[in-house]
CSV table of C-alpha atoms in Angstrom, one decimal:
chain,number,residue,atom,x,y,z
J,12,MET,CA,1.7,-18.5,28.1
J,13,ASN,CA,2.7,-14.8,27.5
J,14,ASN,CA,1.6,-12.9,24.8
J,15,GLN,CA,5.0,-13.1,23.0
J,16,SER,CA,5.1,-16.8,23.0
J,17,ALA,CA,1.4,-17.1,22.0
J,18,ALA,CA,2.2,-15.0,18.9
J,19,VAL,CA,5.2,-17.0,18.1
J,20,LYS,CA,3.3,-20.4,18.6
J,21,SER,CA,0.2,-19.4,16.5
J,22,TYR,CA,2.3,-18.0,13.7
J,23,ASN,CA,5.7,-19.6,13.0
J,24,PHE,CA,6.3,-17.5,10.1
J,25,SER,CA,9.3,-15.3,9.4
J,26,LEU,CA,10.9,-13.1,6.7
J,27,LYS,CA,13.8,-12.4,9.0
J,28,ASP,CA,16.1,-9.8,7.6
J,29,ARG,CA,14.1,-9.5,4.3
J,30,ASN,CA,13.4,-6.0,2.6
J,31,LEU,CA,9.8,-5.0,1.5
J,32,LEU,CA,10.3,-2.8,-1.5
J,33,THR,CA,7.8,-4.2,-3.7
J,34,TRP,CA,5.5,-7.4,-3.8
J,35,LEU,CA,7.2,-8.5,-7.0
J,36,ASP,CA,9.9,-9.9,-4.6
J,37,TYR,CA,7.4,-12.0,-2.8
J,38,SER,CA,5.4,-15.3,-3.5
J,39,GLN,CA,1.6,-15.9,-3.0
J,40,GLU,CA,2.4,-18.2,-0.1
J,41,GLU,CA,4.3,-15.5,1.6
J,42,VAL,CA,1.7,-12.7,1.1
J,43,LYS,CA,-1.1,-15.1,2.5
J,44,GLU,CA,1.1,-15.8,5.5
J,45,LEU,CA,1.3,-12.0,6.2
J,46,LEU,CA,-2.6,-11.5,5.7
J,47,SER,CA,-3.1,-14.5,8.2
J,48,LEU,CA,-0.8,-12.9,10.6
J,49,ALA,CA,-2.4,-9.4,10.1
J,50,LYS,CA,-5.9,-11.0,10.8
J,51,TRP,CA,-4.5,-12.6,14.0
J,52,LEU,CA,-2.8,-9.5,15.1
J,53,LYS,CA,-6.1,-7.6,14.5
J,54,LYS,CA,-7.6,-9.8,17.2
J,55,ASN,CA,-4.6,-9.9,19.4
J,56,PRO,CA,-3.3,-6.4,19.1
J,57,THR,CA,-0.6,-6.2,21.9
J,58,SER,CA,2.5,-8.2,22.9
J,59,ASP,CA,6.1,-7.7,23.7
J,60,ILE,CA,7.4,-9.7,20.7
J,61,LEU,CA,9.4,-6.6,19.5
J,62,LYS,CA,10.7,-5.6,22.8
J,63,GLY,CA,14.0,-3.9,22.5
J,64,LYS,CA,13.5,-3.4,18.7
J,65,THR,CA,13.7,-0.1,17.1
J,66,LEU,CA,12.2,1.2,13.8
J,67,GLY,CA,13.7,4.2,12.2
J,68,MET,CA,11.2,6.1,10.0
J,69,ILE,CA,12.6,8.3,7.2
J,70,PHE,CA,10.1,10.8,5.8
J,71,GLU,CA,10.6,12.9,2.6
J,72,LYS,CA,7.0,12.9,2.1
J,73,SER,CA,4.7,13.7,4.8
J,74,SER,CA,1.9,11.3,6.0
J,75,THR,CA,-0.8,10.8,8.3
J,76,ARG,CA,-1.6,7.0,8.2
J,77,THR,CA,2.0,5.9,7.4
J,78,ARG,CA,3.5,7.7,10.3
J,79,VAL,CA,0.9,7.0,12.9
J,80,SER,CA,0.2,3.4,12.0
J,81,PHE,CA,3.9,2.4,12.0
J,82,GLU,CA,4.7,4.3,15.2
J,83,ALA,CA,1.5,2.9,17.0
J,84,GLY,CA,2.3,-0.7,15.6
J,85,MET,CA,5.8,-0.8,17.0
J,86,LEU,CA,4.5,0.5,20.3
J,87,GLN,CA,1.6,-2.3,20.5
J,88,LEU,CA,4.4,-5.0,19.8
J,89,GLY,CA,6.6,-3.7,22.5
J,90,GLY,CA,9.0,-1.8,20.4
J,91,HIS,CA,9.8,1.8,19.6
J,92,ALA,CA,9.8,4.0,16.5
J,93,ILE,CA,11.9,7.1,15.9
J,94,TYR,CA,10.6,9.7,13.5
J,95,LEU,CA,13.3,11.0,11.1
J,96,ASN,CA,12.5,13.9,9.0
J,97,SER,CA,14.8,14.3,6.0
J,98,ARG,CA,15.3,17.9,7.0
J,99,ASP,CA,16.6,17.1,10.5
J,100,ILE,CA,19.1,14.2,9.4
J,101,GLN,CA,22.1,14.5,7.4
J,102,ILE,CA,20.7,12.7,4.2
J,103,GLY,CA,18.7,16.2,3.8
J,104,ARG,CA,22.1,18.0,3.9
J,105,GLY,CA,23.8,15.8,1.3
J,106,GLU,CA,25.2,12.8,3.2
J,107,SER,CA,25.1,9.8,0.9
J,108,ILE,CA,22.4,7.3,1.1
J,109,ALA,CA,25.0,4.5,1.5
J,110,ASP,CA,26.5,6.4,4.6
J,111,THR,CA,23.1,6.9,6.1
J,112,ALA,CA,22.2,3.2,5.5
J,113,LYS,CA,25.3,2.0,7.3
J,114,VAL,CA,25.1,4.3,10.2
J,115,LEU,CA,21.5,3.7,10.9
J,116,SER,CA,22.1,-0.1,10.6
J,117,SER,CA,24.4,0.3,13.7
J,118,TYR,CA,21.7,2.0,15.8
J,119,ILE,CA,18.3,0.5,14.7
J,120,ASP,CA,16.7,-2.9,13.9
J,121,ALA,CA,14.7,-1.8,10.7
J,122,ILE,CA,14.1,1.3,8.4
J,123,MET,CA,11.0,2.5,6.9
J,124,ILE,CA,11.3,5.1,4.3
J,125,ARG,CA,8.7,7.4,2.5
J,126,THR,CA,10.2,9.1,-0.4
J,127,PHE,CA,10.1,9.9,-4.0
J,128,GLU,CA,12.5,7.8,-6.3
J,129,HIS,CA,12.2,3.9,-5.9
J,130,GLU,CA,16.1,3.9,-6.9
J,131,LYS,CA,16.6,5.6,-3.4
J,132,ILE,CA,15.0,3.0,-1.5
J,133,GLN,CA,16.9,0.3,-3.7
J,134,GLU,CA,20.3,1.9,-2.7
J,135,LEU,CA,19.3,2.3,0.9
J,136,SER,CA,18.5,-1.5,1.1
J,137,GLU,CA,21.6,-2.4,-0.7
J,138,HIS,CA,23.6,-0.5,1.9
J,139,ALA,CA,21.6,-1.3,5.0
J,140,SER,CA,22.3,-4.5,7.1
J,141,VAL,CA,18.8,-4.3,8.6
J,142,PRO,CA,15.5,-4.8,6.9
J,143,VAL,CA,14.2,-1.8,4.6
J,144,ILE,CA,10.5,-1.2,4.2
J,145,ASN,CA,8.9,0.9,1.5
J,146,GLY,CA,6.4,3.1,3.2
J,147,LEU,CA,5.8,4.8,-0.3
J,148,CYS,CA,7.6,5.9,-3.2
J,149,ASP,CA,6.6,7.3,-6.7
J,150,MET,CA,6.6,3.7,-8.2
J,151,TYR,CA,5.2,1.4,-5.4
J,152,HIS,CA,2.9,1.5,-2.0
J,153,PRO,CA,3.2,-2.0,-0.8
J,154,CYS,CA,1.9,-1.5,2.6
J,155,GLN,CA,-1.3,0.2,1.2
J,156,ALA,CA,-1.9,-2.7,-1.1
J,157,LEU,CA,-1.6,-5.3,1.6
J,158,ALA,CA,-4.1,-3.3,3.6
J,159,ASP,CA,-6.3,-3.2,0.6
J,160,VAL,CA,-6.3,-6.8,0.1
J,161,LEU,CA,-6.9,-7.6,3.8
J,162,THR,CA,-10.0,-5.3,3.6
J,163,ILE,CA,-11.3,-7.3,0.5
J,164,PHE,CA,-10.9,-10.5,2.3
J,165,GLU,CA,-12.9,-9.3,5.3
J,166,LEU,CA,-15.7,-7.9,2.9
J,167,LYS,CA,-16.0,-10.8,0.6
J,168,GLY,CA,-14.6,-14.0,2.5
J,169,MET,CA,-12.6,-14.8,-0.5
J,170,VAL,CA,-10.9,-13.0,-3.3
J,171,LYS,CA,-10.0,-15.2,-6.2
J,172,GLY,CA,-12.3,-14.4,-9.3
J,173,LEU,CA,-13.4,-11.1,-7.8
J,174,LYS,CA,-13.5,-8.1,-10.2
J,175,VAL,CA,-11.4,-5.2,-8.7
J,176,VAL,CA,-11.3,-1.8,-10.7
J,177,TYR,CA,-9.0,1.0,-9.9
J,178,ILE,CA,-10.1,4.2,-11.6
J,179,GLY,CA,-7.8,7.1,-12.2
J,180,ASP,CA,-4.1,7.8,-12.3
J,181,GLY,CA,-1.8,4.9,-13.1
J,182,ASN,CA,0.3,5.8,-10.1
J,183,ASN,CA,2.2,4.0,-7.2
J,184,VAL,CA,-1.2,2.9,-5.4
J,185,ALA,CA,-2.4,1.5,-8.7
J,186,HIS,CA,0.9,-0.4,-9.4
J,187,SER,CA,1.1,-2.3,-5.9
J,188,PHE,CA,-2.7,-2.9,-6.0
J,189,MET,CA,-2.4,-4.4,-9.6
J,190,ILE,CA,0.4,-6.7,-8.5
J,191,LEU,CA,-1.1,-7.9,-5.4
J,192,CYS,CA,-4.5,-8.5,-6.7
J,193,ALA,CA,-3.2,-10.4,-9.7
J,194,MET,CA,-1.2,-12.6,-7.2
J,195,MET,CA,-4.4,-13.2,-5.4
J,196,GLY,CA,-6.1,-14.5,-8.6
J,197,MET,CA,-8.4,-11.5,-9.0
J,198,GLU,CA,-9.8,-9.9,-12.2
J,199,VAL,CA,-8.0,-6.6,-12.3
J,200,VAL,CA,-9.1,-3.6,-14.4
J,201,VAL,CA,-7.2,-0.3,-14.4
J,202,SER,CA,-9.2,2.5,-15.9
J,203,CYS,CA,-7.3,5.7,-16.7
J,204,PRO,CA,-7.1,8.5,-19.5
J,205,LYS,CA,-4.8,7.8,-22.4
J,206,GLY,CA,-1.3,9.2,-21.2
J,207,TYR,CA,-1.8,8.3,-17.6
J,208,GLU,CA,-1.7,4.5,-17.9
J,209,PRO,CA,0.5,2.7,-15.3
J,210,ASN,CA,4.0,1.8,-16.0
J,211,GLU,CA,4.3,-0.7,-19.0
J,212,GLU,CA,6.8,-2.9,-17.2
J,213,VAL,CA,4.7,-3.2,-14.1
J,214,VAL,CA,1.6,-4.2,-16.2
J,215,LYS,CA,3.6,-6.7,-18.0
J,216,LYS,CA,4.8,-8.4,-14.8
J,217,SER,CA,1.4,-8.1,-13.2
J,218,LYS,CA,0.0,-9.8,-16.3
J,219,ALA,CA,2.4,-12.7,-15.7
J,220,ILE,CA,1.7,-13.0,-12.2
J,221,ALA,CA,-2.0,-13.1,-13.1
J,222,ASP,CA,-1.4,-16.0,-15.6
J,223,LYS,CA,0.3,-17.9,-12.9
J,224,TYR,CA,-2.5,-17.6,-10.4
J,225,GLY,CA,-5.7,-17.7,-12.5
J,226,GLY,CA,-6.4,-14.0,-12.5
J,227,SER,CA,-6.1,-11.3,-15.2
J,228,VAL,CA,-5.0,-7.7,-15.5
J,229,VAL,CA,-6.5,-5.3,-18.2
J,230,VAL,CA,-5.9,-1.5,-18.8
J,231,GLU,CA,-9.4,0.0,-20.1
J,232,HIS,CA,-9.7,3.7,-21.0
J,233,ASP,CA,-13.6,3.7,-20.7
J,234,PRO,CA,-14.5,3.9,-17.1
J,235,VAL,CA,-18.0,2.7,-17.6
J,236,GLN,CA,-16.8,-0.4,-19.3
J,237,ALA,CA,-14.3,-1.0,-16.6
J,238,VAL,CA,-16.8,-0.9,-13.9
J,239,LYS,CA,-19.4,-3.3,-15.3
J,240,GLY,CA,-20.1,-5.9,-12.7
J,241,ALA,CA,-17.2,-4.8,-10.5
J,242,ASP,CA,-17.2,-6.2,-6.9
J,243,ILE,CA,-14.7,-3.4,-5.7
J,244,VAL,CA,-14.0,0.0,-7.1
J,245,TYR,CA,-11.0,2.0,-5.9
J,246,THR,CA,-9.6,5.5,-6.7
J,247,ASP,CA,-7.0,7.8,-5.5
J,248,VAL,CA,-6.2,11.5,-5.8
J,249,TRP,CA,-5.5,12.8,-9.4
J,250,ALA,CA,-2.5,14.7,-8.4
J,251,SER,CA,0.0,13.0,-6.0
J,252,MET,CA,2.7,14.9,-4.0
J,253,GLY,CA,5.0,16.4,-6.4
J,254,GLN,CA,2.4,16.8,-9.1
J,255,GLU,CA,0.9,20.0,-7.7
J,256,GLU,CA,1.7,22.0,-10.7
J,257,GLU,CA,-0.2,19.7,-12.8
J,258,ALA,CA,-3.3,19.7,-10.6
J,259,LYS,CA,-5.5,22.1,-12.9
J,260,GLU,CA,-4.6,20.1,-16.0
J,261,ARG,CA,-5.4,16.8,-14.4
J,262,MET,CA,-8.6,18.0,-13.0
J,263,LYS,CA,-9.8,18.6,-16.6
J,264,VAL,CA,-8.4,15.2,-17.9
J,265,PHE,CA,-9.6,13.1,-15.0
J,266,MET,CA,-13.3,14.4,-14.4
J,267,PRO,CA,-14.8,11.8,-16.7
J,268,TYR,CA,-13.1,9.2,-14.3
J,269,GLN,CA,-14.8,10.5,-11.1
J,270,VAL,CA,-16.2,7.9,-9.0
J,271,ASN,CA,-19.9,8.9,-8.5
J,272,ASP,CA,-23.4,7.4,-7.9
J,273,GLU,CA,-24.0,7.3,-11.7
J,274,LEU,CA,-20.8,5.3,-12.6
J,275,LEU,CA,-21.4,2.7,-9.7
J,276,GLN,CA,-24.9,1.9,-11.3
J,277,TYR,CA,-23.0,-0.3,-13.6
J,278,ALA,CA,-20.9,-2.1,-10.9
J,279,SER,CA,-22.3,-5.0,-9.0
J,280,LYS,CA,-25.2,-4.4,-6.5
J,281,LYS,CA,-22.7,-5.3,-3.7
J,282,VAL,CA,-20.0,-3.3,-4.8
J,283,LYS,CA,-17.7,-1.8,-2.2
J,284,PHE,CA,-15.7,1.4,-2.6
J,285,LEU,CA,-12.1,1.8,-1.5
J,286,HIS,CA,-9.9,5.0,-1.4
J,287,CYS,CA,-6.3,5.0,0.1
J,288,LEU,CA,-6.8,8.6,1.5
J,289,PRO,CA,-6.5,11.5,2.0
J,290,ALA,CA,-9.5,12.1,-0.6
J,291,HIS,CA,-10.6,15.2,-2.3
J,292,ARG,CA,-14.5,15.0,-2.1
J,293,GLU,CA,-16.1,16.2,-5.5
J,294,GLU,CA,-12.9,15.5,-7.5
J,295,GLU,CA,-11.9,12.0,-7.7
J,296,VAL,CA,-15.1,10.7,-5.7
J,297,THR,CA,-18.3,12.5,-4.7
J,298,ALA,CA,-19.2,12.7,-1.0
J,299,SER,CA,-22.3,10.7,-1.6
J,300,VAL,CA,-19.9,7.7,-2.6
J,301,ILE,CA,-17.1,8.1,-0.1
J,302,ASP,CA,-19.5,8.9,2.7
J,303,GLY,CA,-22.2,6.4,1.5
J,304,PRO,CA,-23.1,2.9,2.7
J,305,ASP,CA,-21.0,1.2,0.3
J,306,SER,CA,-17.7,2.9,1.4
J,307,VAL,CA,-15.3,1.0,3.6
J,308,VAL,CA,-12.4,3.5,3.5
J,309,PHE,CA,-12.1,3.9,7.3
J,310,GLN,CA,-11.9,0.2,7.7
J,311,GLN,CA,-9.3,0.1,4.9
J,312,ALA,CA,-7.3,2.7,6.7
J,313,GLU,CA,-7.5,0.9,10.0
J,314,ASN,CA,-6.0,-2.0,8.3
J,315,ARG,CA,-2.8,-0.2,7.5
J,316,LEU,CA,-2.0,-0.9,11.2
J,317,HIS,CA,-2.4,-4.5,11.2
J,318,VAL,CA,-0.6,-5.3,8.1
J,319,GLN,CA,2.2,-3.2,9.1
J,320,LYS,CA,2.4,-5.0,12.3
J,321,ALA,CA,2.6,-8.2,10.5
J,322,ILE,CA,5.2,-7.0,8.3
J,323,LEU,CA,7.2,-5.7,11.3
J,324,GLN,CA,7.0,-8.8,13.1
J,325,SER,CA,7.8,-11.0,10.1
J,326,VAL,CA,11.0,-9.2,9.2
J,327,LEU,CA,12.3,-8.8,12.9
J,328,VAL,CA,11.5,-12.0,14.5
């Protein structure tokens, strides 16, 4: 039996021609299947299952992990990835999103886009006849969240009932992490300064998902209260791409939310620290934490490769 048939035989699961814009469009069963496939692919990394398939990767926001993991993932599964910088294609010179979607659909088998507005990804998916994958936008970061949950599974062996705490800006990372952890039945706490809370509609939908699957979602402004008994503590940079002008002001506002050794004393003794990277040491997290024994940020980063391969295989096979 060759590698391709082994992969198909082991995981008869497909999301053929489905888009991945946000986890709100997916069920718990589908997410669990993706996680299972990611675990299998981590142990069986190469095949020719995507032989002849091409992924187009549109980047309006630069990235290390997203570009390299998607490109390497396609290569390891026998396919090919094309890097499309927005400055080098016509979408960056005024061609409509609809026209770009239709043209690319005639050349390639899937599109991954990393951009600003979520509406742009929605419009791209509406006009594309191939799967569209959200590599990141200002509202969601679904691929990162799937890697986060895979990492938590590996660390804890189970996830339902765990207390996971996200500290910092209520941004795209917080949104997708909140949605997916709620779907897995976890106790989710997002701790942020007033005025920097996650989107109200996303919180509302996440709470409804948590109620369905036996979890909970809470927004807590006090970081000490938030981390009490936490199994996982997660943070991200305080100023994301496009917010550089706010960096100085955000530094003042978010400093009480820095993840440091003092704060983690309130968490579980077996707490693990997550960060989606890149990190700014001595800002959102101290070096003693991110480089310490409870940090699993590089395991988490590696898992981006495995979950994205699972997504690619599922939407293309």
